[in-house]
Coordinates of C-alpha atoms in Angstrom, one line a residue:
Chain A
M1 CA 101.3 83.3 93.8
L2 CA 99.0 86.0 92.4
G3 CA 101.7 88.5 93.0
F4 CA 104.2 86.4 91.1
A5 CA 101.9 86.1 88.1
S6 CA 101.3 89.8 87.9
R7 CA 105.0 90.8 88.2
E8 CA 105.6 89.5 84.7
Q9 CA 102.8 91.8 83.2
S10 CA 103.1 94.9 85.2
A11 CA 106.0 96.7 86.8
L12 CA 103.8 98.9 89.0
P13 CA 104.0 98.5 92.8
G14 CA 101.1 98.0 95.2
F15 CA 99.4 94.9 93.7
R16 CA 99.5 92.8 96.9
L17 CA 98.6 95.7 99.1
T18 CA 95.6 96.9 97.1
L19 CA 94.3 93.4 96.2
G20 CA 94.7 92.2 99.8
Y21 CA 92.9 95.2 101.1
V22 CA 90.1 94.8 98.5
M23 CA 89.6 91.1 99.4
L24 CA 89.6 91.9 103.1
Y25 CA 87.1 94.8 102.8
L26 CA 84.9 92.9 100.3
G27 CA 84.9 89.8 102.5
L28 CA 84.0 91.7 105.7
I29 CA 81.4 94.0 104.3
V30 CA 79.8 92.0 101.6
L31 CA 80.7 88.3 101.3
I32 CA 80.6 87.2 105.0
P33 CA 77.3 88.8 105.8
L34 CA 75.7 87.5 102.6
G35 CA 77.2 84.1 103.2
A36 CA 75.9 84.1 106.8
T37 CA 72.4 84.8 105.5
F38 CA 72.5 81.7 103.3
L39 CA 73.9 79.7 106.2
K40 CA 71.1 80.8 108.4
T41 CA 68.5 79.1 106.0
A42 CA 70.7 76.0 106.1
T43 CA 69.7 75.7 109.8
M44 CA 66.0 75.4 108.7
T45 CA 64.5 72.0 107.7
W46 CA 63.4 71.8 104.1
P47 CA 59.6 71.6 104.9
A48 CA 60.0 74.6 107.2
F49 CA 61.8 76.5 104.4
V50 CA 59.2 75.7 101.8
E51 CA 56.4 76.6 104.2
A52 CA 58.1 80.0 104.9
V53 CA 58.6 80.9 101.2
S54 CA 55.3 79.7 99.8
S55 CA 52.5 80.6 102.3
P56 CA 49.6 82.3 100.6
R57 CA 50.6 85.8 102.0
V58 CA 54.1 85.4 100.7
L59 CA 52.9 84.1 97.3
A60 CA 50.6 87.1 97.0
S61 CA 53.6 89.5 97.7
Y62 CA 55.7 87.8 95.0
R63 CA 52.8 88.2 92.5
L64 CA 52.5 91.9 93.3
T65 CA 56.3 92.6 93.4
F66 CA 57.3 90.6 90.3
G67 CA 54.1 91.6 88.4
A68 CA 54.4 95.4 89.2
A69 CA 58.2 95.3 88.6
L70 CA 57.7 93.7 85.2
I71 CA 55.0 96.1 84.1
A72 CA 57.0 99.1 85.4
A73 CA 60.1 97.9 83.5
T74 CA 58.0 97.5 80.3
I75 CA 56.6 101.1 80.7
N76 CA 60.2 102.3 81.3
A77 CA 61.5 100.5 78.2
V78 CA 59.0 102.3 76.0
F79 CA 59.1 105.7 77.6
G80 CA 62.8 105.4 78.4
L81 CA 63.6 104.9 74.7
L82 CA 61.5 108.0 73.9
V83 CA 63.1 110.1 76.7
A84 CA 66.5 109.0 75.4
W85 CA 65.6 109.6 71.7
V86 CA 64.2 113.1 72.0
P87 CA 67.3 114.9 73.5
V88 CA 69.7 113.0 71.2
R89 CA 67.7 113.7 68.0
Y90 CA 65.9 117.0 68.5
Q91 CA 66.8 120.5 69.6
F92 CA 64.6 122.3 72.1
P93 CA 65.2 124.9 74.8
G94 CA 66.3 123.6 78.2
K95 CA 67.5 120.3 76.7
K96 CA 70.5 120.1 79.0
I97 CA 68.5 120.6 82.1
V98 CA 65.9 118.0 81.0
D99 CA 68.7 115.6 80.4
A100 CA 70.3 116.1 83.8
F101 CA 66.8 115.9 85.4
V102 CA 66.4 112.3 84.2
D103 CA 68.7 111.1 86.9
L104 CA 66.5 112.5 89.7
P105 CA 65.3 109.1 90.8
F106 CA 69.0 108.1 91.3
A107 CA 69.6 111.2 93.5
L108 CA 66.4 111.7 95.4
P109 CA 66.1 109.6 98.6
T110 CA 63.5 107.0 98.2
A111 CA 61.6 108.0 101.3
V112 CA 61.2 111.5 99.8
A113 CA 59.9 110.1 96.5
G114 CA 57.6 107.9 98.5
I115 CA 55.9 110.6 100.5
A116 CA 55.7 112.9 97.5
L117 CA 54.0 110.3 95.3
A118 CA 51.6 109.4 98.2
A119 CA 50.7 113.0 98.5
I120 CA 50.1 113.5 94.8
Y121 CA 48.0 110.4 94.3
A122 CA 46.0 110.5 97.5
K123 CA 42.3 111.3 97.3
T124 CA 42.9 115.0 97.8
G125 CA 46.2 115.1 96.0
W126 CA 47.0 117.0 92.8
I127 CA 46.4 113.9 90.6
G128 CA 44.4 111.7 92.9
Q129 CA 41.5 114.2 93.1
F130 CA 40.9 113.7 89.3
T131 CA 41.5 109.9 89.1
E132 CA 39.5 108.9 92.2
P133 CA 36.1 110.1 90.9
L134 CA 36.8 108.2 87.7
G135 CA 37.0 105.0 89.8
M136 CA 40.8 104.8 89.5
K137 CA 42.2 104.3 92.9
T138 CA 45.9 105.0 92.6
A139 CA 47.3 105.5 96.1
F140 CA 46.8 102.5 98.4
S141 CA 46.3 100.1 95.5
P142 CA 48.6 98.0 93.3
L143 CA 48.5 100.9 90.8
G144 CA 50.3 103.0 93.4
V145 CA 53.1 100.3 93.6
L146 CA 53.4 100.4 89.8
I147 CA 53.7 104.3 89.8
A148 CA 56.5 104.2 92.4
L149 CA 58.4 101.4 90.6
T150 CA 58.1 103.3 87.3
F151 CA 59.5 106.4 88.9
I152 CA 62.5 104.5 90.4
G153 CA 63.4 102.6 87.2
L154 CA 63.2 105.2 84.5
P155 CA 66.9 106.4 84.5
F156 CA 68.2 102.8 84.0
V157 CA 66.7 102.5 80.6
V158 CA 67.5 106.1 79.5
R159 CA 71.1 105.9 80.6
T160 CA 71.8 102.5 78.9
V161 CA 70.1 103.3 75.6
Q162 CA 71.3 106.9 75.2
P163 CA 75.0 106.3 74.5
V164 CA 74.2 103.6 71.9
L165 CA 71.7 106.0 70.3
E166 CA 74.3 108.7 70.2
D167 CA 76.8 106.4 68.4
L168 CA 74.4 105.3 65.7
E169 CA 75.8 106.2 62.3
P170 CA 73.6 108.4 60.1
E171 CA 74.9 106.6 57.0
L172 CA 72.7 103.6 57.8
E173 CA 69.6 105.6 57.9
E174 CA 70.5 107.5 54.8
A175 CA 71.1 104.2 53.0
A176 CA 67.8 102.9 54.1
V177 CA 65.9 106.0 52.9
S178 CA 67.8 106.0 49.6
L179 CA 66.7 102.4 49.1
G180 CA 63.1 103.6 49.4
A181 CA 62.3 102.8 53.0
S182 CA 59.7 104.9 54.8
R183 CA 60.7 106.7 58.0
W184 CA 58.8 104.1 60.1
Q185 CA 60.4 101.2 58.2
T186 CA 63.8 102.8 58.8
F187 CA 63.1 103.0 62.5
R188 CA 61.8 99.4 62.8
R189 CA 64.4 97.7 60.6
V190 CA 67.5 99.9 60.9
L191 CA 67.5 102.0 64.0
L192 CA 65.8 99.6 66.5
P193 CA 67.8 96.4 66.0
P194 CA 71.1 97.9 67.2
L195 CA 69.3 99.3 70.2
Y196 CA 67.8 95.9 71.4
P197 CA 70.7 94.8 73.6
S198 CA 70.9 98.1 75.5
L199 CA 67.1 98.3 75.7
L200 CA 67.0 94.8 77.1
T201 CA 69.8 95.6 79.6
G202 CA 68.0 98.8 80.7
F203 CA 64.8 96.8 81.1
A204 CA 66.6 94.2 83.2
L205 CA 68.3 96.8 85.4
S206 CA 65.0 98.6 85.9
F207 CA 63.3 95.3 86.7
A208 CA 66.0 94.3 89.2
R209 CA 65.9 97.6 91.0
A210 CA 62.1 97.5 91.2
L211 CA 62.1 94.0 92.7
G212 CA 64.0 95.1 95.8
E213 CA 62.6 98.6 96.1
Y214 CA 61.2 99.6 99.4
G215 CA 61.2 103.3 100.4
S216 CA 59.3 104.8 97.5
V217 CA 56.7 102.1 97.6
V218 CA 55.6 101.7 101.2
F219 CA 54.1 105.1 101.6
I220 CA 51.9 104.9 98.5
S221 CA 51.0 101.2 98.6
G222 CA 49.0 101.1 101.9
N223 CA 50.7 97.8 102.8
M224 CA 47.6 95.6 103.1
P225 CA 48.5 91.9 103.4
M226 CA 47.5 89.8 100.4
K227 CA 46.6 93.0 98.4
T228 CA 49.3 95.7 98.4
E229 CA 52.1 94.2 100.4
I230 CA 55.4 94.0 98.5
T231 CA 58.0 91.3 99.4
P232 CA 60.6 93.6 100.9
L233 CA 58.0 94.9 103.3
L234 CA 57.0 91.4 104.2
I235 CA 60.6 90.7 105.1
I236 CA 60.6 93.7 107.5
T237 CA 57.2 92.6 109.0
K238 CA 58.6 89.1 109.7
L239 CA 61.7 90.7 111.3
E240 CA 59.6 92.9 113.5
Q241 CA 57.7 89.8 114.7
Y242 CA 61.1 88.2 115.5
D243 CA 60.4 85.5 112.8
Y244 CA 64.1 85.7 111.8
A245 CA 64.0 82.3 110.0
G246 CA 60.9 83.3 108.0
A247 CA 62.4 86.7 107.0
T248 CA 65.7 85.1 106.0
A249 CA 64.0 82.4 103.9
I250 CA 62.1 85.0 101.9
A251 CA 65.3 87.1 101.6
V252 CA 67.2 84.1 100.2
V253 CA 64.5 83.6 97.5
M254 CA 64.8 87.3 96.6
L255 CA 68.6 87.1 96.6
V256 CA 68.6 84.1 94.3
A257 CA 66.3 86.0 91.9
S258 CA 68.5 89.1 92.1
F259 CA 71.7 87.2 91.5
A260 CA 70.2 85.4 88.5
L261 CA 69.2 88.8 87.1
L262 CA 72.7 90.1 87.7
L263 CA 74.1 87.2 85.7
I264 CA 71.6 87.9 82.9
I265 CA 72.5 91.6 82.9
N266 CA 76.2 90.8 82.7
L267 CA 75.6 88.6 79.7
L268 CA 73.4 91.2 78.1
Q269 CA 76.1 93.8 78.6
K270 CA 78.7 91.6 77.0
W271 CA 76.3 91.0 74.0
S272 CA 75.7 94.8 73.8
Q273 CA 79.4 95.6 73.7
Q274 CA 80.0 93.0 71.0
R275 CA 77.1 94.5 69.0
T276 CA 78.5 98.0 69.2
R277 CA 82.0 97.0 68.5
G278 CA 81.0 94.8 65.5
Chain B
M1 CA 78.2 141.2 59.5
A2 CA 78.9 137.9 61.1
G3 CA 75.3 137.0 60.6
A4 CA 75.4 137.7 56.9
I5 CA 78.5 135.6 56.5
S6 CA 77.1 132.7 58.3
R7 CA 73.9 133.0 56.3
L8 CA 75.9 132.8 53.1
N9 CA 77.8 129.7 54.3
R10 CA 74.6 127.9 55.4
P11 CA 74.0 124.8 53.2
P12 CA 70.9 124.7 51.1
T13 CA 67.9 123.5 53.2
V14 CA 67.5 120.0 52.1
R15 CA 65.5 117.7 54.4
R16 CA 68.0 115.1 55.5
A17 CA 67.1 111.5 55.6
T18 CA 67.8 111.3 59.3
H19 CA 65.3 114.1 60.1
D20 CA 61.8 113.4 61.2
P21 CA 58.8 115.4 60.0
T22 CA 58.0 118.4 62.2
W23 CA 54.8 117.0 63.5
V24 CA 56.6 113.8 64.6
R25 CA 59.3 115.8 66.3
W26 CA 56.7 117.9 68.2
T27 CA 54.6 115.0 69.2
L28 CA 57.5 112.9 70.5
T29 CA 59.1 115.8 72.3
F30 CA 55.7 116.6 73.9
I31 CA 55.1 113.1 75.1
A32 CA 58.6 112.7 76.5
L33 CA 58.4 116.0 78.4
A34 CA 54.9 115.2 79.6
F35 CA 56.1 111.9 80.9
L36 CA 59.1 113.4 82.7
G37 CA 56.9 116.2 84.0
L38 CA 54.3 113.8 85.4
F39 CA 56.8 111.3 86.9
L40 CA 59.7 113.4 87.9
F41 CA 58.8 117.1 88.1
V42 CA 55.4 116.8 89.8
P43 CA 56.7 114.8 92.8
L44 CA 59.6 117.2 93.3
A45 CA 57.3 120.2 93.1
A46 CA 54.9 118.5 95.5
V47 CA 57.7 118.2 98.1
F48 CA 58.3 122.0 98.2
T49 CA 54.6 122.9 97.9
E50 CA 53.6 120.7 100.8
A51 CA 56.5 121.9 102.9
L52 CA 55.6 125.6 102.4
R53 CA 51.8 125.0 102.7
R54 CA 51.6 126.9 106.0
G55 CA 54.2 129.4 105.1
V56 CA 57.8 130.0 106.0
G57 CA 57.5 130.0 109.8
P58 CA 56.3 126.4 110.2
Y59 CA 58.8 125.4 107.5
F60 CA 61.8 126.6 109.4
A61 CA 60.3 125.5 112.7
A62 CA 60.7 121.9 111.4
F63 CA 64.5 122.3 111.5
R64 CA 64.7 123.7 115.0
N65 CA 63.1 120.6 116.4
P66 CA 65.8 118.8 118.5
D67 CA 65.0 115.4 116.9
A68 CA 65.4 116.9 113.5
I69 CA 68.8 118.4 114.4
S70 CA 70.0 115.1 115.8
A71 CA 68.7 113.2 112.7
I72 CA 70.6 115.6 110.4
T73 CA 73.7 115.3 112.6
L74 CA 73.5 111.5 112.5
T75 CA 73.1 111.6 108.7
L76 CA 76.2 113.7 108.4
I77 CA 78.2 111.5 110.8
V78 CA 77.2 108.4 108.8
A79 CA 78.2 109.9 105.5
V80 CA 81.5 111.2 106.9
I81 CA 82.5 107.7 107.9
A82 CA 81.0 105.7 105.0
V83 CA 82.0 107.8 102.0
P84 CA 85.8 108.0 102.8
L85 CA 85.9 104.3 103.5
N86 CA 84.3 103.5 100.2
L87 CA 86.5 106.1 98.5
V88 CA 89.7 104.4 99.7
F89 CA 88.2 101.0 98.8
G90 CA 87.3 102.3 95.3
V91 CA 90.8 103.6 94.6
A92 CA 92.4 100.4 95.9
A93 CA 90.1 98.2 93.9
S94 CA 90.5 100.2 90.7
W95 CA 94.3 100.2 91.1
A96 CA 94.5 96.4 91.5
I97 CA 91.9 95.7 88.8
A98 CA 93.0 98.3 86.2
K99 CA 96.7 98.2 86.5
F100 CA 97.3 94.5 86.9
N101 CA 96.2 91.2 85.3
F102 CA 95.2 88.3 87.5
P103 CA 92.9 85.3 87.2
G104 CA 89.4 85.9 88.5
K105 CA 89.4 89.6 87.7
S106 CA 85.9 89.7 86.1
L107 CA 84.5 87.7 89.0
L108 CA 85.9 90.3 91.4
I109 CA 84.3 93.1 89.4
T110 CA 81.0 91.3 89.6
L111 CA 81.4 90.7 93.4
I112 CA 82.1 94.5 93.8
D113 CA 78.8 95.2 92.0
L114 CA 76.9 92.7 94.1
P115 CA 75.5 95.2 96.6
F116 CA 73.6 97.0 93.8
A117 CA 71.7 93.8 93.1
V118 CA 70.6 93.3 96.7
S119 CA 67.4 94.8 98.0
P120 CA 68.0 97.6 100.5
V121 CA 65.9 95.7 103.0
I122 CA 68.0 92.6 102.6
S123 CA 71.2 94.8 102.9
G124 CA 70.0 95.6 106.4
L125 CA 68.8 92.1 107.2
I126 CA 72.2 90.5 106.6
Y127 CA 73.7 92.6 109.4
V128 CA 70.8 91.9 111.8
L129 CA 71.5 88.2 111.2
L130 CA 75.2 88.7 111.9
F131 CA 75.2 91.1 114.8
G132 CA 71.6 91.1 116.1
L133 CA 70.7 89.7 119.5
R134 CA 69.7 86.4 117.9
G135 CA 72.4 86.6 115.2
W136 CA 75.6 84.6 114.8
L137 CA 77.7 87.0 116.9
G138 CA 74.8 88.5 118.9
P139 CA 75.3 86.6 122.2
W140 CA 79.1 87.4 122.2
L141 CA 78.5 91.0 121.5
N142 CA 75.9 91.2 124.2
D143 CA 78.3 89.7 126.7
H144 CA 80.9 92.3 125.9
D145 CA 78.3 95.1 125.9
I146 CA 78.9 96.1 122.3
K147 CA 75.9 97.4 120.4
I148 CA 75.9 97.3 116.6
I149 CA 72.3 96.7 115.7
F150 CA 69.8 99.4 116.7
A151 CA 72.9 101.6 117.2
V152 CA 75.1 103.9 115.1
P153 CA 77.7 101.2 114.0
G154 CA 74.9 99.1 112.3
I155 CA 73.6 102.2 110.5
V156 CA 77.2 102.9 109.3
L157 CA 77.7 99.3 108.2
A158 CA 74.4 99.2 106.2
T159 CA 75.2 102.5 104.6
I160 CA 78.7 101.3 103.6
F161 CA 77.1 98.2 102.1
V162 CA 74.5 100.0 99.9
T163 CA 77.1 102.6 98.7
F164 CA 79.9 100.0 98.3
P165 CA 80.3 99.9 94.5
F166 CA 79.8 103.7 93.6
V167 CA 83.5 104.9 93.6
A168 CA 85.0 101.6 92.3
R169 CA 82.7 101.2 89.4
E170 CA 83.4 104.8 88.3
L171 CA 87.1 104.4 88.5
I172 CA 87.7 100.9 87.1
P173 CA 86.7 101.7 83.5
L174 CA 88.4 105.1 83.7
M175 CA 91.8 103.7 84.9
Q176 CA 91.5 100.8 82.4
A177 CA 91.1 103.3 79.5
Q178 CA 94.1 105.4 80.7
G179 CA 96.5 102.5 80.7
N180 CA 99.9 102.3 82.6
E181 CA 102.2 104.3 80.4
E182 CA 102.3 107.5 82.4
E183 CA 103.0 105.5 85.6
Y184 CA 105.8 103.6 83.9
A185 CA 107.3 106.9 82.8
A186 CA 107.2 108.3 86.3
L187 CA 108.8 105.1 87.8
T188 CA 111.5 105.2 85.1
L189 CA 112.3 108.8 86.1
G190 CA 112.9 107.6 89.6
A191 CA 109.5 108.3 91.4
N192 CA 108.5 105.8 94.0
G193 CA 105.1 104.1 94.1
W194 CA 103.4 106.7 96.3
Q195 CA 104.8 109.6 94.4
T196 CA 103.6 108.0 91.2
F197 CA 100.1 107.6 92.6
W198 CA 99.8 111.1 94.1
R199 CA 101.4 113.0 91.2
I200 CA 100.3 110.9 88.2
T201 CA 97.3 108.6 88.8
L202 CA 95.3 110.8 91.2
P203 CA 95.3 113.9 88.9
N204 CA 94.3 111.7 86.0
I205 CA 91.3 110.2 87.8
K206 CA 90.2 113.2 89.9
W207 CA 87.0 114.0 88.0
G208 CA 85.9 110.3 87.9
L209 CA 86.7 110.1 91.6
F210 CA 84.7 113.2 92.4
Y211 CA 81.8 111.9 90.3
G212 CA 81.8 108.6 92.2
V213 CA 82.0 110.4 95.6
I214 CA 79.0 112.7 94.8
L215 CA 76.8 109.7 93.9
C216 CA 78.1 107.7 96.9
N217 CA 77.3 110.6 99.2
A218 CA 73.8 111.2 97.8
R219 CA 72.9 107.6 98.4
A220 CA 74.6 107.5 101.9
M221 CA 72.6 110.5 103.1
G222 CA 69.4 109.3 101.5
E223 CA 69.4 105.6 102.2
F224 CA 66.1 104.5 103.8
G225 CA 65.4 100.7 103.5
A226 CA 68.7 99.3 104.7
V227 CA 69.0 101.8 107.5
S228 CA 65.4 101.4 108.5
V229 CA 66.0 97.7 109.3
V230 CA 69.1 98.2 111.5
S231 CA 68.3 101.5 113.2
G232 CA 65.5 100.6 115.6
H233 CA 64.1 104.1 115.1
I234 CA 65.2 105.5 118.5
R235 CA 64.4 109.2 118.4
G236 CA 67.3 111.5 118.9
R237 CA 69.7 108.6 118.8
T238 CA 69.4 106.3 115.8
N239 CA 67.1 108.2 113.5
T240 CA 68.7 109.4 110.3
T241 CA 67.1 112.2 108.2
P242 CA 65.1 109.9 105.9
L243 CA 63.9 107.9 108.9
H244 CA 62.9 111.2 110.6
V245 CA 60.8 112.1 107.5
E246 CA 59.1 108.7 107.8
I247 CA 58.2 109.2 111.5
L248 CA 56.9 112.7 110.9
Y249 CA 54.8 111.5 108.0
N250 CA 53.3 108.6 109.9
E251 CA 52.4 111.0 112.7
Y252 CA 50.5 113.1 110.1
N253 CA 52.9 116.0 110.7
F254 CA 53.0 116.6 107.0
V255 CA 54.5 120.1 106.9
A256 CA 57.5 119.1 109.0
A257 CA 57.8 115.8 107.1
F258 CA 57.9 117.6 103.8
A259 CA 60.1 120.4 105.2
V260 CA 62.8 117.9 106.1
A261 CA 62.2 116.1 102.8
S262 CA 62.8 119.3 101.0
L263 CA 66.3 119.5 102.5
L264 CA 67.0 116.0 101.1
S265 CA 65.5 117.1 97.8
L266 CA 67.9 120.1 97.7
L267 CA 70.7 117.6 98.3
A268 CA 69.5 115.6 95.3
L269 CA 69.3 118.8 93.1
V270 CA 72.8 119.8 94.1
T271 CA 74.0 116.3 93.4
L272 CA 72.4 116.5 89.9
A273 CA 74.0 119.9 89.2
L274 CA 77.5 118.7 90.3
K275 CA 77.0 115.6 88.2
S276 CA 76.2 117.5 85.0
F277 CA 79.1 119.9 85.8
V278 CA 81.6 117.0 86.1
E279 CA 80.2 115.3 83.0
A280 CA 80.6 118.5 80.9
R281 CA 84.1 119.0 82.4
S282 CA 85.3 115.5 81.7
H283 CA 83.9 115.7 78.1
S284 CA 85.9 118.8 77.4
L285 CA 89.0 117.2 79.0
Q286 CA 88.6 114.0 77.1
I287 CA 91.4 113.3 74.7
P288 CA 90.0 112.5 71.2
Q289 CA 90.3 108.8 70.5
P290 CA 92.5 107.9 67.5

């Protein structure tokens, strides 16, 4: 039926073959395993599920994971805008290299980032040796989790804001200035509003990535239950104790949160596209 | 001479409205570079410094260790299986999505992106629940002596899952922008479907395809969380390179851990270099929009 509908619009061959293959591959690799995970929780009773996803230790891990992810995404929204702004607007030597380097967190394996951050912020590390005497414990504290999540989320904001910033028309700024606006007023009232959708999208992407992050966090966080244990680590801990139902229940809560975020991100991107087109 | 001419042609220096005062430019540039230095450059520099802390000898010794060699081999095997599978999928998905109209298309695009929204740990967990000893298919697999979890097939599956969207999401917008006209022309001139694909479509998308493959490969070789859940950490057998780094680090064998990590960092740097190269290349190839 799908094939029939398409034949009217496109004379190219291979529709059934490619779409059939895509559905098969998508089903086998993604949809069936994810579906099985949701089915697994259906075998639990409701009180057992609630117990598994809301014990004090699990709640503490949500607070840390969601809290640190939210703060990290906020830091990234501010500095990501700045990091996107500077190479677009200003000239300086090594600009191209700096711009390419922004994607490092995408390319660097998370375990490598994790051990590097742990080494830097440990008591004897490059930065840890200065912060520790000041009473700022970074490694093995929630602050360490925040540092790792900030590292991992930065490119999301830069790469969503940058193209919009490049496309801003200078005429608008010139008009604002000729009407007597100060540079700061121009930035607040003229430059920032068109950037909001992409800034929010970048914030949401960075937040979503931080929620699920594991590799870069576990080395620097210290993994103390109730204190520095993130939710993905708790899932692994439950699995290692053969508490499959408990691990799955927490995973389902995280999946629902992630899918809700994905929906929000899709809506934000649509809004963003409308703004740039209009 | 050329300098004199260009100086003559230079417009009078009027401060344009879109320019920030010098002190603002300097301050913002300084803050941005300091932030990038602190969060990106310092960790990268730390990897190489820690790896070479005891000199070149212990650094290279880390790669002669049999466990390290088998971990690197396994990482290569996993990438060699996972990347081509996702490449074929990406090309098929973008062909179906970009060249045809059908109901549910935007839902399909969202479903293809789904693995990016899933935590790496959960990406491993879903296969444990399916193929693990206590999973849905576990007892049957056990009876037939097929090992997926805590074995190489599980690692490959988890890697395919986390790298699933890379090629497809690069190609779909590219093919959509290119339209179907060139393919129609080829078909009209008597080419068959495969000829059209190999001679027309593939050359048009080659840079996008390459771009997707580099990113897919970097993630496949560097994946940690998902692989960690399904691997079982059996030394010499199911340890990938990132897992080997973890084991060395947890054993306080820091020089070896950072040495192997430096290899993965080099992979990341090569990936970034190739990525910028392709970006520059595709910009210069881009046809100006009307």
